[in-house]
PDB file of C-alpha atoms in Angstrom:
ATOM      1  CA  UNK N  26       0.554   0.315   0.521  1.00 64.00           C
ATOM      2  CA  UNK N  27       2.077   3.490  -0.731  1.00 67.00           C
ATOM      3  CA  UNK N  28       2.078   5.864   1.734  1.00 76.00           C
ATOM      4  CA  UNK N  29       0.807   9.678   1.328  1.00 77.00           C
ATOM      5  CA  UNK N  30       4.436  10.617   1.024  1.00 79.00           C
ATOM      6  CA  UNK N  31       4.923   8.280  -2.172  1.00 79.00           C
ATOM      7  CA  UNK N  32       2.530   9.331  -3.957  1.00 80.00           C
ATOM      8  CA  UNK N  33       3.621  13.055  -3.304  1.00 82.00           C
ATOM      9  CA  UNK N  34       6.970  11.721  -5.139  1.00 82.00           C
ATOM     10  CA  UNK N  35       5.663  10.081  -7.562  1.00 82.00           C
ATOM     11  CA  UNK N  36       3.057  12.546  -8.772  1.00 83.00           C
ATOM     12  CA  UNK N  37       6.417  15.454  -7.553  1.00 82.00           C
ATOM     13  CA  UNK N  38       8.770  13.093 -10.579  1.00 86.00           C
ATOM     14  CA  UNK N  39       6.128  12.859 -13.447  1.00 86.00           C
ATOM     15  CA  UNK N  40       5.587  16.748 -13.212  1.00 87.00           C
ATOM     16  CA  UNK N  41       9.643  17.061 -13.217  1.00 88.00           C
ATOM     17  CA  UNK N  42      10.201  14.752 -16.614  1.00 88.00           C
ATOM     18  CA  UNK N  43       6.907  16.480 -18.449  1.00 88.00           C
ATOM     19  CA  UNK N  44       9.090  19.688 -17.385  1.00 88.00           C
ATOM     20  CA  UNK N  45      11.840  18.450 -18.980  1.00 87.00           C
ATOM     21  CA  UNK N  46      10.057  17.256 -22.320  1.00 87.00           C
ATOM     22  CA  UNK N  47       8.893  20.151 -22.359  1.00 88.00           C
ATOM     23  CA  UNK N  48      12.357  21.907 -22.486  1.00 87.00           C
ATOM     24  CA  UNK N  49      13.734  19.304 -25.092  1.00 84.00           C
ATOM     25  CA  UNK N  50      10.794  20.146 -27.315  1.00 84.00           C
ATOM     26  CA  UNK N  51      11.331  23.259 -26.844  1.00 82.00           C
ATOM     27  CA  UNK N  52      14.905  23.258 -27.219  1.00 81.00           C
ATOM     28  CA  UNK N  53      14.463  20.724 -30.285  1.00 75.00           C
ATOM     29  CA  UNK N  54      12.272  23.130 -31.904  1.00 70.00           C
ATOM     30  CA  UNK N  55      14.294  25.989 -31.504  1.00 69.00           C
ATOM     31  CA  UNK N  56      17.327  23.888 -33.030  1.00 67.00           C
ATOM     32  CA  UNK N  57      15.101  23.180 -35.706  1.00 65.00           C
ATOM     33  CA  UNK N  58      14.010  26.744 -36.626  1.00 60.00           C
ATOM     34  CA  UNK N  59      16.993  28.449 -35.759  1.00 61.00           C
ATOM     35  CA  UNK N  60      19.093  28.118 -38.695  1.00 65.00           C
ATOM     36  CA  UNK N  61      16.738  28.839 -41.489  1.00 80.00           C
ATOM     37  CA  UNK N  62      15.284  32.340 -40.376  1.00 88.00           C
ATOM     38  CA  UNK N  63      16.873  35.415 -42.065  1.00 89.00           C
ATOM     39  CA  UNK N  64      17.005  38.667 -43.232  1.00 94.00           C
ATOM     40  CA  UNK N  65      18.729  40.489 -46.101  1.00 95.00           C
ATOM     41  CA  UNK N  66      18.566  43.448 -47.339  1.00 96.00           C
ATOM     42  CA  UNK N  67      20.286  44.792 -51.256  1.00 96.00           C
ATOM     43  CA  UNK N  68      20.432  48.005 -52.447  1.00 96.00           C
ATOM     44  CA  UNK N  69      21.624  49.460 -55.850  1.00 95.00           C
ATOM     45  CA  UNK N  70      23.315  52.448 -55.849  1.00 95.00           C
ATOM     46  CA  UNK N  71      23.793  54.950 -53.494  1.00 94.00           C
ATOM     47  CA  UNK N  72      20.953  57.098 -51.950  1.00 96.00           C
ATOM     48  CA  UNK N  73      19.371  60.034 -52.555  1.00 97.00           C
ATOM     49  CA  UNK N  74      19.741  63.278 -50.550  1.00 96.00           C
ATOM     50  CA  UNK N  75      16.301  65.338 -49.969  1.00 97.00           C
ATOM     51  CA  UNK N  76      18.578  68.228 -49.306  1.00 97.00           C
ATOM     52  CA  UNK N  77      20.715  67.607 -52.809  1.00 96.00           C
ATOM     53  CA  UNK N  78      17.002  67.131 -54.391  1.00 97.00           C
ATOM     54  CA  UNK N  79      15.829  70.700 -53.005  1.00 97.00           C
ATOM     55  CA  UNK N  80      19.203  72.555 -53.937  1.00 97.00           C
ATOM     56  CA  UNK N  81      18.114  72.590 -57.984  1.00 97.00           C
ATOM     57  CA  UNK N  82      16.365  75.433 -59.849  1.00 97.00           C
ATOM     58  CA  UNK N  83      14.510  74.334 -62.328  1.00 97.00           C
ATOM     59  CA  UNK N  84      14.831  77.224 -65.280  1.00 97.00           C
ATOM     60  CA  UNK N  85      18.883  77.972 -64.139  1.00 97.00           C
ATOM     61  CA  UNK N  86      20.308  74.774 -63.068  1.00 97.00           C
ATOM     62  CA  UNK N  87      22.619  72.998 -65.773  1.00 97.00           C
ATOM     63  CA  UNK N  88      23.337  69.784 -67.181  1.00 97.00           C
ATOM     64  CA  UNK N  89      26.233  69.760 -65.934  1.00 97.00           C
ATOM     65  CA  UNK N  90      25.271  71.648 -62.358  1.00 97.00           C
ATOM     66  CA  UNK N  91      23.249  68.209 -61.723  1.00 97.00           C
ATOM     67  CA  UNK N  92      25.908  66.163 -62.939  1.00 97.00           C
ATOM     68  CA  UNK N  93      28.902  67.878 -59.952  1.00 97.00           C
ATOM     69  CA  UNK N  94      25.961  67.502 -57.547  1.00 96.00           C
ATOM     70  CA  UNK N  95      25.324  63.983 -57.852  1.00 96.00           C
ATOM     71  CA  UNK N  96      27.370  62.538 -60.211  1.00 96.00           C
ATOM     72  CA  UNK N  97      26.373  60.012 -63.493  1.00 96.00           C
ATOM     73  CA  UNK N  98      23.304  59.167 -64.701  1.00 97.00           C
ATOM     74  CA  UNK N  99      22.021  55.709 -64.273  1.00 96.00           C
ATOM     75  CA  UNK N 100      20.459  56.331 -67.238  1.00 95.00           C
ATOM     76  CA  UNK N 101      20.038  59.480 -69.866  1.00 96.00           C
ATOM     77  CA  UNK N 102      17.162  59.691 -72.385  1.00 94.00           C
ATOM     78  CA  UNK N 103      17.446  61.901 -75.900  1.00 92.00           C
ATOM     79  CA  UNK N 104      13.744  63.066 -76.421  1.00 92.00           C
ATOM     80  CA  UNK N 105      13.829  65.189 -79.309  1.00 89.00           C
ATOM     81  CA  UNK N 106      16.341  68.113 -78.988  1.00 90.00           C
ATOM     82  CA  UNK N 107      15.348  67.601 -74.921  1.00 94.00           C
ATOM     83  CA  UNK N 108      17.184  65.471 -72.675  1.00 96.00           C
ATOM     84  CA  UNK N 109      16.001  63.360 -69.386  1.00 97.00           C
ATOM     85  CA  UNK N 110      18.399  61.991 -66.388  1.00 98.00           C
ATOM     86  CA  UNK N 111      17.206  59.447 -64.104  1.00 97.00           C
ATOM     87  CA  UNK N 112      19.051  58.867 -60.343  1.00 98.00           C
ATOM     88  CA  UNK N 113      17.803  56.450 -58.545  1.00 96.00           C
ATOM     89  CA  UNK N 114      18.332  54.233 -55.627  1.00 97.00           C
ATOM     90  CA  UNK N 115      16.946  50.779 -54.453  1.00 96.00           C
ATOM     91  CA  UNK N 116      16.566  49.051 -51.411  1.00 97.00           C
ATOM     92  CA  UNK N 117      15.266  46.077 -50.774  1.00 97.00           C
ATOM     93  CA  UNK N 118      14.234  44.068 -47.674  1.00 97.00           C
ATOM     94  CA  UNK N 119      14.164  40.098 -46.963  1.00 96.00           C
ATOM     95  CA  UNK N 120      13.026  38.262 -44.622  1.00 95.00           C
ATOM     96  CA  UNK N 121      12.491  34.328 -44.471  1.00 92.00           C
ATOM     97  CA  UNK N 122      11.490  31.096 -42.537  1.00 88.00           C
ATOM     98  CA  UNK N 123      11.879  28.095 -43.324  1.00 82.00           C
ATOM     99  CA  UNK N 124      11.282  24.687 -40.720  1.00 78.00           C
ATOM    100  CA  UNK N 125      12.425  22.039 -42.809  1.00 73.00           C
ATOM    101  CA  UNK N 126       9.198  21.549 -45.299  1.00 73.00           C
ATOM    102  CA  UNK N 127       8.268  24.636 -45.203  1.00 79.00           C
ATOM    103  CA  UNK N 128       9.038  28.379 -46.436  1.00 83.00           C
ATOM    104  CA  UNK N 129       7.990  31.876 -45.547  1.00 88.00           C
ATOM    105  CA  UNK N 130       9.425  34.130 -47.841  1.00 90.00           C
ATOM    106  CA  UNK N 131       8.588  38.108 -48.092  1.00 94.00           C
ATOM    107  CA  UNK N 132      10.717  40.488 -49.887  1.00 95.00           C
ATOM    108  CA  UNK N 133       9.398  44.780 -50.339  1.00 96.00           C
ATOM    109  CA  UNK N 134      11.058  46.697 -52.138  1.00 96.00           C
ATOM    110  CA  UNK N 135      10.861  50.623 -52.817  1.00 97.00           C
ATOM    111  CA  UNK N 136      13.440  53.490 -54.563  1.00 97.00           C
ATOM    112  CA  UNK N 137      14.766  56.463 -54.546  1.00 97.00           C
ATOM    113  CA  UNK N 138      14.090  57.890 -57.729  1.00 97.00           C
ATOM    114  CA  UNK N 139      15.214  61.221 -59.643  1.00 98.00           C
ATOM    115  CA  UNK N 140      14.332  62.186 -63.331  1.00 98.00           C
ATOM    116  CA  UNK N 141      15.546  65.799 -64.286  1.00 98.00           C
ATOM    117  CA  UNK N 142      14.281  66.868 -67.525  1.00 98.00           C
ATOM    118  CA  UNK N 143      16.683  69.244 -69.199  1.00 97.00           C
ATOM    119  CA  UNK N 144      16.466  71.923 -72.685  1.00 96.00           C
ATOM    120  CA  UNK N 145      18.238  71.887 -75.446  1.00 95.00           C
ATOM    121  CA  UNK N 146      20.250  74.095 -73.538  1.00 96.00           C
ATOM    122  CA  UNK N 147      21.016  71.524 -70.964  1.00 97.00           C
ATOM    123  CA  UNK N 148      19.263  74.042 -68.442  1.00 98.00           C
ATOM    124  CA  UNK N 149      16.954  72.263 -66.091  1.00 98.00           C
ATOM    125  CA  UNK N 150      12.874  72.228 -66.148  1.00 97.00           C
ATOM    126  CA  UNK N 151      10.892  70.063 -64.279  1.00 98.00           C
ATOM    127  CA  UNK N 152      12.011  67.543 -61.200  1.00 98.00           C
ATOM    128  CA  UNK N 153      10.468  64.185 -60.390  1.00 97.00           C
ATOM    129  CA  UNK N 154      11.850  63.361 -56.967  1.00 97.00           C
ATOM    130  CA  UNK N 155      10.462  60.467 -55.083  1.00 97.00           C
ATOM    131  CA  UNK N 156      11.926  59.133 -52.315  1.00 97.00           C
ATOM    132  CA  UNK N 157      10.797  56.266 -50.381  1.00 96.00           C
ATOM    133  CA  UNK N 158      13.999  53.739 -50.002  1.00 97.00           C
ATOM    134  CA  UNK N 159      13.662  53.685 -46.087  1.00 95.00           C
ATOM    135  CA  UNK N 160      10.168  52.393 -46.523  1.00 95.00           C
ATOM    136  CA  UNK N 161      10.953  49.204 -46.962  1.00 96.00           C
ATOM    137  CA  UNK N 162      10.460  46.631 -44.634  1.00 94.00           C
ATOM    138  CA  UNK N 163      11.354  42.967 -43.194  1.00 95.00           C
ATOM    139  CA  UNK N 164       8.131  41.263 -43.396  1.00 92.00           C
ATOM    140  CA  UNK N 165       6.867  37.663 -44.113  1.00 89.00           C
ATOM    141  CA  UNK N 166       3.946  37.037 -45.532  1.00 88.00           C
ATOM    142  CA  UNK N 167       1.285  37.890 -43.689  1.00 85.00           C
ATOM    143  CA  UNK N 168       1.964  40.734 -41.378  1.00 84.00           C
ATOM    144  CA  UNK N 169       1.083  43.525 -42.751  1.00 80.00           C
ATOM    145  CA  UNK N 170       3.143  46.532 -44.166  1.00 81.00           C
ATOM    146  CA  UNK N 171       3.122  50.246 -42.839  1.00 74.00           C
ATOM    147  CA  UNK N 172       3.749  51.656 -45.996  1.00 68.00           C
TER     148      UNK N 172
ATOM    149  CA  UNK T   6      14.134   6.689 -32.796  1.00 68.00           C
ATOM    150  CA  UNK T   7      11.218   6.514 -34.609  1.00 74.00           C
ATOM    151  CA  UNK T   8      11.057  10.168 -33.984  1.00 72.00           C
ATOM    152  CA  UNK T   9      14.755  10.559 -35.325  1.00 72.00           C
ATOM    153  CA  UNK T  10      13.580   8.614 -38.590  1.00 76.00           C
ATOM    154  CA  UNK T  11      10.775  10.801 -39.996  1.00 70.00           C
ATOM    155  CA  UNK T  12      13.064  14.244 -38.774  1.00 66.00           C
ATOM    156  CA  UNK T  13      16.248  12.620 -41.174  1.00 69.00           C
ATOM    157  CA  UNK T  14      13.747  12.182 -43.335  1.00 68.00           C
ATOM    158  CA  UNK T  15      11.507  16.179 -43.709  1.00 62.00           C
ATOM    159  CA  UNK T  16      15.251  16.888 -42.974  1.00 62.00           C
ATOM    160  CA  UNK T  17      16.254  14.994 -46.517  1.00 63.00           C
ATOM    161  CA  UNK T  18      12.748  16.373 -48.558  1.00 61.00           C
ATOM    162  CA  UNK T  19      13.864  19.193 -47.494  1.00 58.00           C
ATOM    163  CA  UNK T  20      16.783  19.916 -50.025  1.00 60.00           C
ATOM    164  CA  UNK T  21      14.681  19.257 -53.044  1.00 65.00           C
ATOM    165  CA  UNK T  22      10.569  20.004 -51.798  1.00 67.00           C
ATOM    166  CA  UNK T  23       9.159  22.728 -50.031  1.00 69.00           C
ATOM    167  CA  UNK T  24       5.687  24.651 -49.343  1.00 78.00           C
ATOM    168  CA  UNK T  25       6.135  28.067 -50.302  1.00 80.00           C
ATOM    169  CA  UNK T  26       4.263  31.155 -48.830  1.00 86.00           C
ATOM    170  CA  UNK T  27       6.296  34.004 -50.864  1.00 88.00           C
ATOM    171  CA  UNK T  28       4.785  38.109 -50.647  1.00 91.00           C
ATOM    172  CA  UNK T  29       7.277  40.465 -53.136  1.00 92.00           C
ATOM    173  CA  UNK T  30       6.313  44.253 -53.044  1.00 93.00           C
ATOM    174  CA  UNK T  31       7.675  46.828 -55.120  1.00 94.00           C
ATOM    175  CA  UNK T  32       7.184  50.108 -55.294  1.00 95.00           C
ATOM    176  CA  UNK T  33       4.041  51.502 -53.999  1.00 93.00           C
ATOM    177  CA  UNK T  34       0.827  52.621 -56.349  1.00 93.00           C
ATOM    178  CA  UNK T  35       0.139  56.110 -56.492  1.00 93.00           C
ATOM    179  CA  UNK T  36      -1.583  57.562 -53.738  1.00 90.00           C
ATOM    180  CA  UNK T  37      -5.686  57.552 -53.579  1.00 89.00           C
ATOM    181  CA  UNK T  38      -6.920  60.133 -56.199  1.00 92.00           C
ATOM    182  CA  UNK T  39      -4.364  61.106 -57.517  1.00 94.00           C
ATOM    183  CA  UNK T  40      -4.932  59.320 -60.917  1.00 93.00           C
ATOM    184  CA  UNK T  41      -7.955  61.097 -61.132  1.00 94.00           C
ATOM    185  CA  UNK T  42      -7.007  64.764 -60.233  1.00 96.00           C
ATOM    186  CA  UNK T  43      -5.013  64.627 -63.262  1.00 96.00           C
ATOM    187  CA  UNK T  44      -7.279  65.895 -66.293  1.00 95.00           C
ATOM    188  CA  UNK T  45      -6.223  65.346 -70.155  1.00 95.00           C
ATOM    189  CA  UNK T  46      -5.938  68.834 -71.787  1.00 95.00           C
ATOM    190  CA  UNK T  47      -5.089  70.858 -68.615  1.00 95.00           C
ATOM    191  CA  UNK T  48      -2.627  69.607 -66.407  1.00 97.00           C
ATOM    192  CA  UNK T  49       0.929  69.905 -67.793  1.00 97.00           C
ATOM    193  CA  UNK T  50       4.291  68.564 -67.108  1.00 97.00           C
ATOM    194  CA  UNK T  51       5.027  69.788 -63.735  1.00 97.00           C
ATOM    195  CA  UNK T  52       1.398  68.940 -62.349  1.00 97.00           C
ATOM    196  CA  UNK T  53       2.547  65.392 -63.416  1.00 97.00           C
ATOM    197  CA  UNK T  54       5.639  65.379 -62.342  1.00 97.00           C
ATOM    198  CA  UNK T  55       4.008  66.773 -58.703  1.00 97.00           C
ATOM    199  CA  UNK T  56       1.670  64.640 -57.571  1.00 97.00           C
ATOM    200  CA  UNK T  57       2.744  61.127 -58.908  1.00 97.00           C
ATOM    201  CA  UNK T  58       6.698  61.701 -58.443  1.00 97.00           C
ATOM    202  CA  UNK T  59       9.179  60.133 -60.043  1.00 97.00           C
ATOM    203  CA  UNK T  60       8.841  57.682 -62.997  1.00 96.00           C
ATOM    204  CA  UNK T  61       8.849  54.946 -63.079  1.00 94.00           C
ATOM    205  CA  UNK T  62      11.620  55.533 -66.584  1.00 91.00           C
ATOM    206  CA  UNK T  63      10.594  57.842 -69.380  1.00 95.00           C
ATOM    207  CA  UNK T  64      10.473  57.969 -73.438  1.00 93.00           C
ATOM    208  CA  UNK T  65      10.197  59.842 -76.078  1.00 92.00           C
ATOM    209  CA  UNK T  66       6.885  59.798 -78.186  1.00 91.00           C
ATOM    210  CA  UNK T  67       5.946  60.302 -81.440  1.00 87.00           C
ATOM    211  CA  UNK T  68       7.945  63.915 -82.252  1.00 84.00           C
ATOM    212  CA  UNK T  69       8.640  65.290 -79.490  1.00 84.00           C
ATOM    213  CA  UNK T  70       6.218  63.857 -77.077  1.00 92.00           C
ATOM    214  CA  UNK T  71       6.704  62.501 -73.502  1.00 94.00           C
ATOM    215  CA  UNK T  72       5.666  59.216 -72.274  1.00 95.00           C
ATOM    216  CA  UNK T  73       6.080  58.377 -68.710  1.00 96.00           C
ATOM    217  CA  UNK T  74       5.365  55.191 -67.062  1.00 95.00           C
ATOM    218  CA  UNK T  75       4.346  54.574 -63.218  1.00 95.00           C
ATOM    219  CA  UNK T  76       4.312  50.338 -61.807  1.00 94.00           C
ATOM    220  CA  UNK T  77       4.269  48.476 -58.769  1.00 94.00           C
ATOM    221  CA  UNK T  78       4.390  45.436 -58.233  1.00 92.00           C
ATOM    222  CA  UNK T  79       3.131  43.266 -55.821  1.00 88.00           C
ATOM    223  CA  UNK T  80       2.550  38.914 -55.610  1.00 85.00           C
ATOM    224  CA  UNK T  81       0.779  37.915 -52.747  1.00 73.00           C
ATOM    225  CA  UNK T  82       0.576  34.086 -52.441  1.00 69.00           C
ATOM    226  CA  UNK T  83      -2.241  33.133 -50.237  1.00 57.00           C
ATOM    227  CA  UNK T  84      -1.994  29.701 -49.878  1.00 56.00           C
ATOM    228  CA  UNK T  85       0.880  27.725 -49.981  1.00 52.00           C
ATOM    229  CA  UNK T  86       2.620  26.342 -53.335  1.00 52.00           C
ATOM    230  CA  UNK T  87       4.504  23.150 -53.615  1.00 53.00           C
ATOM    231  CA  UNK T  88       7.772  23.624 -55.383  1.00 54.00           C
ATOM    232  CA  UNK T  89      10.303  21.196 -56.373  1.00 55.00           C
ATOM    233  CA  UNK T  90      13.689  23.310 -57.583  1.00 55.00           C
ATOM    234  CA  UNK T  91      14.885  22.423 -61.097  1.00 55.00           C
ATOM    235  CA  UNK T  92      17.104  25.278 -61.348  1.00 53.00           C
ATOM    236  CA  UNK T  93      19.227  28.129 -59.753  1.00 51.00           C
ATOM    237  CA  UNK T  94      17.852  30.955 -58.934  1.00 49.00           C
ATOM    238  CA  UNK T  95      19.415  34.088 -60.425  1.00 44.00           C
ATOM    239  CA  UNK T  96      19.800  37.687 -58.973  1.00 41.00           C
ATOM    240  CA  UNK T  97      17.165  39.018 -59.043  1.00 40.00           C
ATOM    241  CA  UNK T  98      18.612  42.817 -60.295  1.00 41.00           C
ATOM    242  CA  UNK T  99      16.221  45.916 -61.629  1.00 42.00           C
ATOM    243  CA  UNK T 100      16.205  45.178 -64.829  1.00 45.00           C
ATOM    244  CA  UNK T 101      13.352  48.140 -65.903  1.00 46.00           C
ATOM    245  CA  UNK T 102      12.612  46.092 -69.308  1.00 48.00           C
ATOM    246  CA  UNK T 103      11.998  43.105 -67.435  1.00 51.00           C
ATOM    247  CA  UNK T 104      10.247  44.276 -64.285  1.00 54.00           C
ATOM    248  CA  UNK T 105       7.527  45.559 -65.884  1.00 59.00           C
ATOM    249  CA  UNK T 106       6.272  41.896 -66.683  1.00 69.00           C
ATOM    250  CA  UNK T 107       3.067  41.469 -63.964  1.00 81.00           C
ATOM    251  CA  UNK T 108       3.835  45.204 -62.649  1.00 89.00           C
ATOM    252  CA  UNK T 109       0.248  46.907 -62.561  1.00 93.00           C
ATOM    253  CA  UNK T 110       0.857  50.446 -63.895  1.00 94.00           C
ATOM    254  CA  UNK T 111       0.228  54.101 -65.692  1.00 95.00           C
ATOM    255  CA  UNK T 112       1.133  56.143 -68.742  1.00 95.00           C
ATOM    256  CA  UNK T 113       1.149  59.524 -68.745  1.00 97.00           C
ATOM    257  CA  UNK T 114       1.646  61.173 -72.591  1.00 96.00           C
ATOM    258  CA  UNK T 115       2.063  64.264 -72.885  1.00 96.00           C
ATOM    259  CA  UNK T 116       2.301  66.355 -76.584  1.00 94.00           C
ATOM    260  CA  UNK T 117       5.241  68.762 -77.827  1.00 92.00           C
ATOM    261  CA  UNK T 118       3.751  71.641 -75.744  1.00 92.00           C
ATOM    262  CA  UNK T 119       3.888  69.642 -72.454  1.00 92.00           C
ATOM    263  CA  UNK T 120      -0.073  68.833 -71.498  1.00 96.00           C
ATOM    264  CA  UNK T 121      -1.024  65.920 -70.937  1.00 97.00           C
ATOM    265  CA  UNK T 122      -3.046  63.883 -73.262  1.00 97.00           C
ATOM    266  CA  UNK T 123      -3.942  60.377 -72.527  1.00 95.00           C
ATOM    267  CA  UNK T 124      -3.747  58.307 -69.486  1.00 96.00           C
ATOM    268  CA  UNK T 125      -3.887  54.377 -69.597  1.00 94.00           C
ATOM    269  CA  UNK T 126      -4.385  52.444 -67.111  1.00 94.00           C
ATOM    270  CA  UNK T 127      -2.973  48.413 -66.693  1.00 93.00           C
ATOM    271  CA  UNK T 128      -0.924  45.593 -66.933  1.00 91.00           C
ATOM    272  CA  UNK T 129       2.665  47.723 -66.998  1.00 89.00           C
ATOM    273  CA  UNK T 130       4.368  45.896 -70.205  1.00 87.00           C
ATOM    274  CA  UNK T 131       0.627  45.642 -71.807  1.00 89.00           C
ATOM    275  CA  UNK T 132       0.206  49.445 -72.026  1.00 89.00           C
ATOM    276  CA  UNK T 133       3.776  50.124 -72.766  1.00 86.00           C
ATOM    277  CA  UNK T 134       3.419  48.020 -75.328  1.00 85.00           C
ATOM    278  CA  UNK T 135       3.586  50.588 -78.599  1.00 80.00           C
ATOM    279  CA  UNK T 136       6.337  53.026 -76.865  1.00 78.00           C
ATOM    280  CA  UNK T 137       8.793  51.376 -78.683  1.00 62.00           C
ATOM    281  CA  UNK T 138      12.218  51.107 -77.266  1.00 52.00           C
ATOM    282  CA  UNK T 139      14.489  53.836 -75.384  1.00 54.00           C
ATOM    283  CA  UNK T 140      16.252  56.489 -76.905  1.00 47.00           C
ATOM    284  CA  UNK T 141      19.757  56.734 -75.465  1.00 46.00           C
ATOM    285  CA  UNK T 142      20.956  59.749 -75.624  1.00 48.00           C
ATOM    286  CA  UNK T 143      24.524  59.991 -77.011  1.00 45.00           C
ATOM    287  CA  UNK T 144      26.523  61.455 -74.383  1.00 43.00           C
ATOM    288  CA  UNK T 145      28.648  64.247 -76.275  1.00 43.00           C
ATOM    289  CA  UNK T 146      29.732  67.479 -74.714  1.00 38.00           C
TER     290      UNK T 146
END
C-alpha cells in the first residue's frame, strides 16, 4: 500500500519529467527553426539626399551642375532635342523562415528616384522626385506593411 | 528512434521539396485619387510630376512628345505552393526592361507642349507595348 508521501513523490517525479520533456521539445524546435531564419538587405546605388534635390532650380541649374551634384546618371534619355536624366537608389529587404519543408518569405522593395528634364540648352526644366527607399520593410507574408 | 527517422526524412526532403508562401512587393501605387486629379488637356508635366513623383521610366512619344510610365507590383500568394527546384535561381536585379512584365501601372502621354493628352492604366508591359524602345542619348558634351 503506497503511503501518502510516496504518492506525492511520484506526482513530483512525473511533473519534473513532463517539464524536462517540454524543455527538450522547446530546445529541439528552437534548434530546428534557428538555422532557417534570415534577414537580407540589398541596395543598388547610393541613397539620394533630399537636400541635394532641394538645391535644383528649374530654369537655372544646368545639366553639368546637376551632374556635379549627383554624379553620373543611371540613365540618359534623348527626348527629341531635350533630354532627361534618371538617378535612383533601390533598397530591398527580405525576411524568411524555413521550417524543414515549409518556407515563408517576404520581399519589399522601394526606391529613391529622381528624373531631371533638360531643354535643348541643357537647362533644367522639371524635376520629378520620389524618395521612398527607406520605406522598405522586413516582413513575412502575413505581416501588414506600414506603407 | 522513430521520431529521429521522421526528422531525418523531413530534413532530407527539405533540399528538394518545399512548401512556400511568399510575398513580393515593389514600389508603391499612386496615392488614392491622385491619378483622377490629372486632367487630359489641362494638366502639364510639372503637375504630373508633382502628383505622381518620379516615373519608373521615361520615353519619347512620337515627335517631341513624352511618355511617363509608373509601376508597382505585389504578388501575395494566399495559399501554400509546392515546388521542386530544378534550376538554380538567378539573383534579382533591377532591369527596368524586365520587371514590368507583371507590374500594374499607368502611362501618361504628353504632347510636345507638355500637356497631358492621355492616361492609360493596366499591366505596364501591355500599356507600354506601342511606345517602342527608349532611345539612348548621346553623351557628347
